[in-house]
Coordinates of C-alpha atoms and ligand atoms in Angstrom, one line a residue:
M1 CA 86.8 109.2 95.9
K2 CA 88.1 112.8 96.0
D3 CA 91.2 113.7 98.0
Q4 CA 89.3 115.7 100.6
T5 CA 87.1 112.6 101.3
K6 CA 90.1 110.2 101.4
V7 CA 91.9 112.3 104.0
I8 CA 88.9 112.1 106.3
H9 CA 87.9 108.4 105.9
S10 CA 90.5 106.2 104.2
G11 CA 92.2 103.5 106.2
Y12 CA 90.0 103.7 109.3
D13 CA 87.3 101.1 110.1
K14 CA 85.9 102.1 113.5
D15 CA 87.1 99.7 116.2
T16 CA 84.8 97.9 118.7
N17 CA 84.3 101.1 120.7
A18 CA 83.2 102.9 117.5
T19 CA 85.4 105.9 118.2
M20 CA 85.0 108.7 115.7
A21 CA 88.6 109.9 116.1
V22 CA 91.3 107.4 115.3
P23 CA 92.5 106.0 118.7
I24 CA 96.2 106.3 119.7
Y25 CA 97.4 102.8 120.3
Q26 CA 100.2 103.7 122.6
T27 CA 101.8 100.3 123.1
T28 CA 105.1 98.6 122.5
A29 CA 103.7 95.1 121.9
Y30 CA 100.6 92.9 121.3
E31 CA 99.6 89.7 123.0
F32 CA 99.4 86.6 120.8
R33 CA 96.5 84.2 121.2
D34 CA 98.8 81.2 121.5
A35 CA 102.1 79.9 120.2
K36 CA 100.7 79.0 116.8
H37 CA 99.2 82.5 116.3
A38 CA 102.6 84.0 117.2
A39 CA 104.4 81.6 114.7
D40 CA 101.8 82.3 112.0
L41 CA 102.4 86.1 112.3
F42 CA 106.1 85.8 112.1
E43 CA 105.8 83.5 109.0
L44 CA 103.3 85.9 107.4
K45 CA 100.7 83.1 107.2
E46 CA 98.5 85.5 109.0
L47 CA 98.9 89.3 109.1
G48 CA 98.7 91.1 112.4
N49 CA 100.5 93.1 115.1
I50 CA 103.8 91.9 116.6
Y51 CA 105.8 94.8 117.9
T52 CA 105.5 98.6 117.4
R53 CA 109.0 98.8 115.8
L54 CA 107.4 96.9 112.9
M55 CA 103.7 98.0 112.9
N56 CA 101.1 99.8 115.0
P57 CA 97.3 100.2 114.5
T58 CA 97.5 104.0 114.6
T59 CA 100.4 104.1 112.2
D60 CA 98.5 101.6 110.0
V61 CA 95.7 104.2 109.5
L62 CA 98.3 106.8 108.5
E63 CA 99.9 104.4 106.1
K64 CA 96.6 103.3 104.5
R65 CA 95.4 106.9 104.3
F66 CA 98.6 108.1 102.6
A67 CA 98.6 105.2 100.2
A68 CA 95.0 106.0 99.2
L69 CA 95.8 109.7 98.7
E70 CA 98.8 108.9 96.5
G71 CA 96.9 106.2 94.6
G72 CA 99.5 103.6 95.9
S73 CA 99.2 100.0 97.0
G74 CA 101.0 100.4 100.4
A75 CA 103.0 102.6 102.6
I76 CA 105.4 102.5 105.5
A77 CA 105.8 105.3 108.0
T78 CA 109.2 106.1 109.5
A79 CA 110.6 108.2 112.3
S80 CA 111.6 111.1 110.0
G81 CA 111.8 112.1 106.4
M82 CA 115.5 111.4 106.3
A83 CA 114.9 107.8 107.6
A84 CA 112.3 107.4 104.8
I85 CA 114.9 108.5 102.2
F86 CA 117.7 106.4 103.6
Y87 CA 115.5 103.3 103.8
T88 CA 114.4 103.8 100.2
I89 CA 118.0 103.8 99.1
A90 CA 119.1 100.9 101.5
N91 CA 116.2 98.8 100.3
V92 CA 117.6 98.6 96.8
A93 CA 121.4 99.4 97.0
Q94 CA 124.4 97.8 98.6
A95 CA 128.1 98.3 98.5
G96 CA 129.3 98.6 94.9
D97 CA 126.0 99.9 93.6
N98 CA 125.1 103.4 92.6
I99 CA 122.1 105.7 92.7
I100 CA 121.4 108.7 90.5
C101 CA 120.0 111.8 92.1
A102 CA 118.8 115.2 91.0
S103 CA 121.7 117.7 91.5
K104 CA 119.4 120.0 93.3
L105 CA 117.9 118.5 96.4
Y106 CA 117.1 119.1 100.1
G107 CA 120.4 119.7 101.9
G108 CA 120.0 116.6 104.1
T109 CA 119.4 114.4 101.1
L110 CA 122.6 115.9 99.5
T111 CA 124.7 115.1 102.5
L112 CA 123.2 111.6 102.8
S113 CA 123.8 110.8 99.1
G114 CA 127.1 112.5 98.8
H115 CA 128.7 111.6 102.1
T116 CA 127.0 109.2 104.4
I117 CA 126.0 106.4 102.0
K118 CA 129.4 106.7 100.3
R119 CA 130.8 105.2 103.6
F120 CA 128.5 102.3 103.0
G121 CA 130.1 101.8 99.5
I122 CA 127.1 103.3 97.6
E123 CA 128.0 105.9 95.0
S124 CA 125.8 108.8 94.1
R125 CA 125.8 110.4 90.7
Y126 CA 124.0 113.6 89.9
F127 CA 122.0 115.0 86.9
D128 CA 120.1 118.1 85.9
V129 CA 116.4 117.3 86.2
H130 CA 115.8 119.3 83.0
K131 CA 118.4 117.3 81.0
P132 CA 117.3 113.7 81.1
S133 CA 120.0 112.8 78.5
E134 CA 122.6 113.5 81.3
L135 CA 120.8 110.8 83.3
E136 CA 121.1 108.2 80.7
E137 CA 124.8 108.7 80.5
L138 CA 125.2 107.9 84.2
I139 CA 123.3 104.6 84.1
D140 CA 125.2 101.3 84.3
D141 CA 124.2 97.8 85.5
K142 CA 124.9 98.7 89.1
T143 CA 122.4 101.6 89.1
K144 CA 119.5 100.9 91.5
L145 CA 117.5 104.0 91.9
I146 CA 116.7 107.4 90.4
L147 CA 115.9 110.0 93.1
V148 CA 114.3 113.4 92.5
E149 CA 112.0 115.9 94.3
S150 CA 108.7 116.9 92.6
I151 CA 109.4 120.5 93.8
T152 CA 113.0 120.8 94.9
N153 CA 113.8 122.4 98.3
P154 CA 115.2 125.1 98.2
S155 CA 115.9 125.8 94.5
I156 CA 112.2 125.2 93.6
D157 CA 112.6 123.2 90.4
V158 CA 110.1 120.8 88.8
P159 CA 111.7 117.9 86.9
D160 CA 111.1 116.8 83.4
F161 CA 109.2 113.7 84.5
D162 CA 108.3 112.4 81.1
G163 CA 112.0 112.4 80.0
I164 CA 113.2 110.9 83.3
V165 CA 110.5 108.2 83.5
A166 CA 111.1 107.2 79.8
I167 CA 114.8 106.5 80.5
A168 CA 114.0 104.8 83.8
Q169 CA 111.6 102.5 82.0
K170 CA 114.1 101.7 79.2
H171 CA 116.6 100.6 81.8
N172 CA 114.1 99.1 84.2
I173 CA 115.2 101.2 87.2
L174 CA 113.0 102.4 90.0
V175 CA 112.2 106.1 90.3
A176 CA 111.6 107.6 93.7
V177 CA 110.1 111.0 94.2
D178 CA 110.4 113.1 97.3
N179 CA 106.9 114.6 97.2
T180 CA 107.2 116.6 100.4
V181 CA 106.9 120.1 99.0
A182 CA 104.3 119.4 96.4
T183 CA 102.3 117.1 98.7
P184 CA 99.9 114.5 97.3
I185 CA 97.4 117.3 96.8
H186 CA 99.5 119.0 94.1
C187 CA 101.4 116.1 92.6
K188 CA 100.6 112.5 92.1
P189 CA 104.0 110.8 91.2
F190 CA 102.4 107.4 90.3
T191 CA 100.3 109.0 87.5
L192 CA 103.6 110.3 86.1
G193 CA 105.1 106.8 85.9
C194 CA 107.2 107.0 89.1
D195 CA 107.4 104.0 91.4
L196 CA 107.9 105.3 95.0
S197 CA 106.7 108.5 96.7
I198 CA 108.5 109.7 99.8
H199 CA 107.5 112.4 102.3
S200 CA 108.8 114.2 105.2
T201 CA 105.5 114.3 107.1
S202 CA 107.2 116.8 109.4
K203 CA 106.2 119.5 106.9
Y204 CA 102.7 120.0 105.3
T205 CA 101.3 116.8 106.6
T206 CA 101.4 117.9 110.3
G207 CA 100.9 121.5 108.9
Q208 CA 101.7 123.1 112.2
G209 CA 105.3 122.1 112.9
L210 CA 104.2 119.6 115.5
A211 CA 106.3 116.4 114.9
I212 CA 109.0 114.7 112.9
G213 CA 108.1 111.8 110.6
G214 CA 108.4 110.3 107.2
I215 CA 106.6 107.9 104.9
I216 CA 107.4 105.8 101.8
V217 CA 104.5 105.0 99.4
E218 CA 104.7 102.3 96.8
R219 CA 102.7 102.3 93.5
E220 CA 100.3 99.5 92.4
N221 CA 101.9 96.5 90.8
L222 CA 105.4 97.5 91.5
V223 CA 106.3 93.8 91.7
E224 CA 106.0 93.7 87.9
K225 CA 109.1 95.9 87.6
I226 CA 111.0 94.1 90.3
K227 CA 110.2 90.4 89.5
D228 CA 113.1 88.7 87.7
N229 CA 114.8 92.1 87.3
P230 CA 118.6 91.5 87.8
R231 CA 119.0 94.9 89.3
Y232 CA 116.9 93.8 92.2
S233 CA 118.0 90.2 92.7
H234 CA 117.7 90.4 96.5
F235 CA 113.9 90.7 96.0
N236 CA 113.9 87.6 93.8
E237 CA 116.2 85.3 95.8
P238 CA 115.6 83.8 99.3
D239 CA 116.2 86.2 102.1
E240 CA 118.3 84.2 104.6
S241 CA 117.6 86.7 107.3
Y242 CA 113.8 85.9 107.0
H243 CA 113.9 82.1 106.7
G244 CA 114.2 82.1 102.9
L245 CA 111.4 84.5 102.1
V246 CA 111.3 85.5 98.4
Y247 CA 109.8 89.0 98.4
S248 CA 108.7 89.0 94.8
D249 CA 106.5 85.9 95.5
V250 CA 104.6 87.5 98.3
P251 CA 101.1 88.9 97.3
L252 CA 101.6 92.2 99.2
P253 CA 103.2 95.6 98.3
I254 CA 106.8 94.2 98.4
F255 CA 108.9 97.3 98.5
T256 CA 107.4 98.6 101.7
L257 CA 107.1 95.0 103.1
R258 CA 110.9 94.6 102.8
V259 CA 111.4 98.0 104.5
R260 CA 109.2 96.8 107.3
L261 CA 110.5 93.2 107.7
A262 CA 114.2 93.9 107.1
L263 CA 115.1 97.5 107.6
L264 CA 112.7 98.5 110.4
R265 CA 113.5 95.2 112.1
D266 CA 117.2 95.8 112.0
L267 CA 117.7 99.5 112.0
G268 CA 114.7 100.8 114.0
G269 CA 113.6 104.2 112.9
A270 CA 109.9 103.5 113.5
P271 CA 107.4 106.4 114.2
S272 CA 105.8 106.9 117.6
P273 CA 102.0 106.1 117.6
F274 CA 101.4 109.6 119.0
N275 CA 103.2 111.2 116.1
S276 CA 101.3 109.1 113.6
W277 CA 98.1 110.3 115.3
L278 CA 99.2 113.9 114.9
F279 CA 99.9 113.3 111.2
I280 CA 96.4 111.8 110.8
Q281 CA 94.9 115.0 112.3
G282 CA 97.0 117.1 109.9
L283 CA 96.0 115.1 106.8
E284 CA 92.3 115.9 107.4
H285 CA 92.7 119.5 106.3
L286 CA 95.7 119.1 104.0
P287 CA 93.8 119.8 100.8
L288 CA 92.2 122.9 102.3
R289 CA 95.5 124.2 103.6
M290 CA 97.4 123.6 100.4
K291 CA 94.9 125.7 98.5
Q292 CA 95.6 128.6 100.8
H293 CA 99.4 128.1 101.0
S294 CA 99.6 128.0 97.1
Q295 CA 97.4 131.1 96.6
S296 CA 99.3 133.2 99.1
A297 CA 102.7 132.1 97.7
L298 CA 101.7 133.1 94.2
E299 CA 100.6 136.6 95.4
I300 CA 103.9 137.0 97.3
A301 CA 106.0 135.7 94.3
N302 CA 104.3 138.4 92.1
F303 CA 105.1 141.1 94.7
L304 CA 108.7 140.0 95.0
E305 CA 109.1 139.8 91.2
A306 CA 108.1 143.5 90.9
H307 CA 110.5 144.6 93.6
P308 CA 113.7 146.4 92.4
K309 CA 115.9 144.8 95.1
V310 CA 115.0 141.3 94.1
K311 CA 117.3 139.8 91.4
K312 CA 115.3 136.6 90.8
V313 CA 112.2 134.8 92.1
N314 CA 112.0 131.0 92.0
Y315 CA 108.3 129.9 92.0
P316 CA 107.0 127.5 89.4
G317 CA 103.6 129.3 89.4
L318 CA 105.2 132.4 87.8
A319 CA 104.9 132.4 84.0
S320 CA 108.4 133.9 83.9
N321 CA 109.9 130.9 85.7
V322 CA 111.9 128.2 83.8
N323 CA 109.9 125.6 85.6
Y324 CA 106.5 127.0 84.6
T325 CA 105.8 124.6 81.7
Y326 CA 106.9 121.6 83.8
A327 CA 104.6 122.8 86.6
Q328 CA 101.7 123.2 84.2
K329 CA 102.2 119.6 83.2
Y330 CA 103.0 117.9 86.5
I331 CA 101.8 120.1 89.4
H332 CA 98.0 120.7 89.7
G333 CA 95.8 123.0 91.7
G334 CA 98.6 125.3 92.9
C335 CA 102.4 125.1 93.3
S336 CA 102.6 124.8 97.1
G337 CA 103.9 127.4 99.6
L338 CA 107.6 127.3 99.1
L339 CA 109.4 129.9 97.1
S340 CA 112.9 131.5 97.1
F341 CA 114.3 134.7 95.9
E342 CA 117.8 136.1 95.4
V343 CA 119.2 139.4 96.5
D344 CA 122.7 140.9 95.8
S345 CA 124.8 139.3 98.5
F346 CA 125.1 137.1 101.6
D347 CA 125.1 140.2 103.8
E348 CA 122.0 141.7 102.1
A349 CA 120.2 138.4 102.6
V350 CA 121.1 138.3 106.3
K351 CA 119.9 141.9 106.7
I352 CA 116.5 141.1 105.2
V353 CA 116.1 137.9 107.2
D354 CA 116.8 139.8 110.5
K355 CA 114.4 142.6 109.6
T356 CA 111.2 140.5 109.0
E357 CA 108.8 140.4 111.9
L358 CA 106.0 138.1 110.9
F359 CA 108.3 135.6 109.3
S360 CA 110.2 133.4 111.8
L361 CA 113.8 132.4 111.2
V362 CA 113.4 128.7 111.3
V363 CA 114.8 125.7 109.4
N364 CA 111.5 124.1 108.6
I365 CA 108.8 124.4 105.9
G366 CA 105.1 123.6 105.6
D367 CA 104.1 125.2 108.9
S368 CA 100.9 127.4 109.3
K369 CA 103.4 130.1 110.6
S370 CA 105.4 131.7 107.8
I371 CA 109.1 130.9 107.8
I372 CA 112.2 132.6 106.4
T373 CA 115.5 130.8 105.9
H374 CA 118.9 131.7 104.6
P375 CA 120.1 128.3 103.3
A376 CA 123.8 129.3 102.8
S377 CA 124.2 130.0 106.5
T378 CA 121.9 127.2 107.8
T379 CA 120.4 124.2 106.0
H380 CA 123.2 124.2 103.3
Q381 CA 126.0 125.5 105.5
Q382 CA 127.8 122.1 105.5
L383 CA 128.1 122.2 101.7
S384 CA 131.2 123.5 100.0
K385 CA 131.1 126.5 97.7
E386 CA 131.1 124.1 94.7
E387 CA 128.4 121.9 96.3
L388 CA 126.3 125.1 97.0
D389 CA 126.5 126.2 93.3
A390 CA 125.7 122.7 92.1
A391 CA 122.7 122.6 94.5
G392 CA 121.4 125.9 93.1
V393 CA 121.9 127.8 96.4
P394 CA 123.6 131.1 95.8
S395 CA 124.7 132.9 99.0
G396 CA 122.1 135.7 98.5
L397 CA 119.2 133.2 98.2
I398 CA 116.4 133.5 100.8
R399 CA 113.8 130.8 101.1
L400 CA 110.2 131.5 102.2
S401 CA 107.7 129.0 103.4
I402 CA 104.4 130.8 103.2
G403 CA 102.1 130.1 106.1
L404 CA 98.4 130.6 106.6
E405 CA 98.5 134.2 107.7
D406 CA 96.8 136.8 105.5
S407 CA 99.0 137.5 102.5
I408 CA 98.4 141.2 102.8
D409 CA 100.2 141.2 106.2
L410 CA 103.0 139.0 104.8
I411 CA 103.6 141.3 101.9
A412 CA 103.7 144.3 104.1
D413 CA 106.3 142.6 106.3
L414 CA 108.5 141.6 103.4
N415 CA 108.2 145.1 101.9
Q416 CA 109.5 146.8 105.1
A417 CA 112.3 144.3 105.4
L418 CA 113.4 145.0 101.7
E419 CA 113.1 148.7 102.1
G420 CA 115.0 148.9 105.4
Ligands
PLP501 N1 112.8 116.1 102.1 C1 112.6 117.4 102.0 C2 112.1 118.0 100.7 C3 112.7 118.2 103.1 O1 112.5 119.5 103.0 C4 113.1 117.6 104.4 C5 113.3 118.5 105.6 O2 113.3 119.7 105.5 C6 113.4 116.3 104.4 C7 113.2 115.5 103.3 C8 113.8 115.6 105.7 O3 112.7 115.4 106.5 P1 112.8 115.3 108.1 O4 113.3 116.6 108.6 O5 111.5 114.9 108.5 O6 113.9 114.2 108.4

């Protein structure tokens, strides 16, 4: 089935009322038929609804639809993209372990990896996604995860997936990809050999900046990499918090199952059914929207590249860009709507941001409305000068999230701001 068909139909069997639209199951809990039914659900002898912190029928459609779109075996939705990233890390690593991350990542992921999980005793190490040899040097027997973004926000890099995946396979380590910017329309991480795909659904999935959410998708047969793998012994030994359940023995997608049964159970962070419903609405036209976002972004990247005040344009769809060959290989049908460009200084960047009229100054991406951001004074403000440089965020960098307005109007707006 093609993507545009999956986003309309996957994961929804019409309920007894035969509603065409997926219903919003706005409920906290579900009645059990009797005590045995309740016990069977808790013991996983029967699958079904228990409590909305763990599962919900509206959210279930979103999860199944996303899994279908990514070509995965299962998915779990969370209250935000950051929750999805944190749960992915927490599902594999504990105090004393380490994870290896791309050095250029979304600012929140950098503070999570560099500061917050450090307090939990988990170390983060960083590598250049175009130099997989750097990655191999960082691996030891406590390494639990490799984390990259398929198109990085805001530096707009595309990793050398072949090189990274080959090293991950050699050392039997899971690779998670934040696929938020590329979306499942432009990048399919599982076909590249990655194990987990993460999204902030707050972005292109809703498409109109309507709600905060996240999702983790797991590839088919992930159990083969986890079973008897000493790096993931907690999946292979009895979980005392779940009456001795051994996850690798369960015939279900086990990574997302453990997020559900252990992490959502204990940490919360579940999505609201209404937000899941909004994401289902957004998904229906995601392929159509991504085509337009990508086409307009390429036109604007070309305009900016030709402008004398612009030092550099970061967009992997430009033949001049260092990521172009990687994008040709791993990103298909367009390079999404995110681009960044560099002007001379912090002050020049602030002037341009303030002069645009159609672009809104907002710290979001993936909206139908075009957005302009100055990362050094907003999303990346909490990073030190050294962290900013390492993250590929010079102080004169401006990030654009190209919306669905006509690109002629967007170019005219940028032109007057640059000339002003
Ligand atoms: N990943 C990427 C690439 C992002 O751009 C963002 C937010 O901007 C996140 C994760 C975090 O998502 P959320 O804001 O839904 O927590």
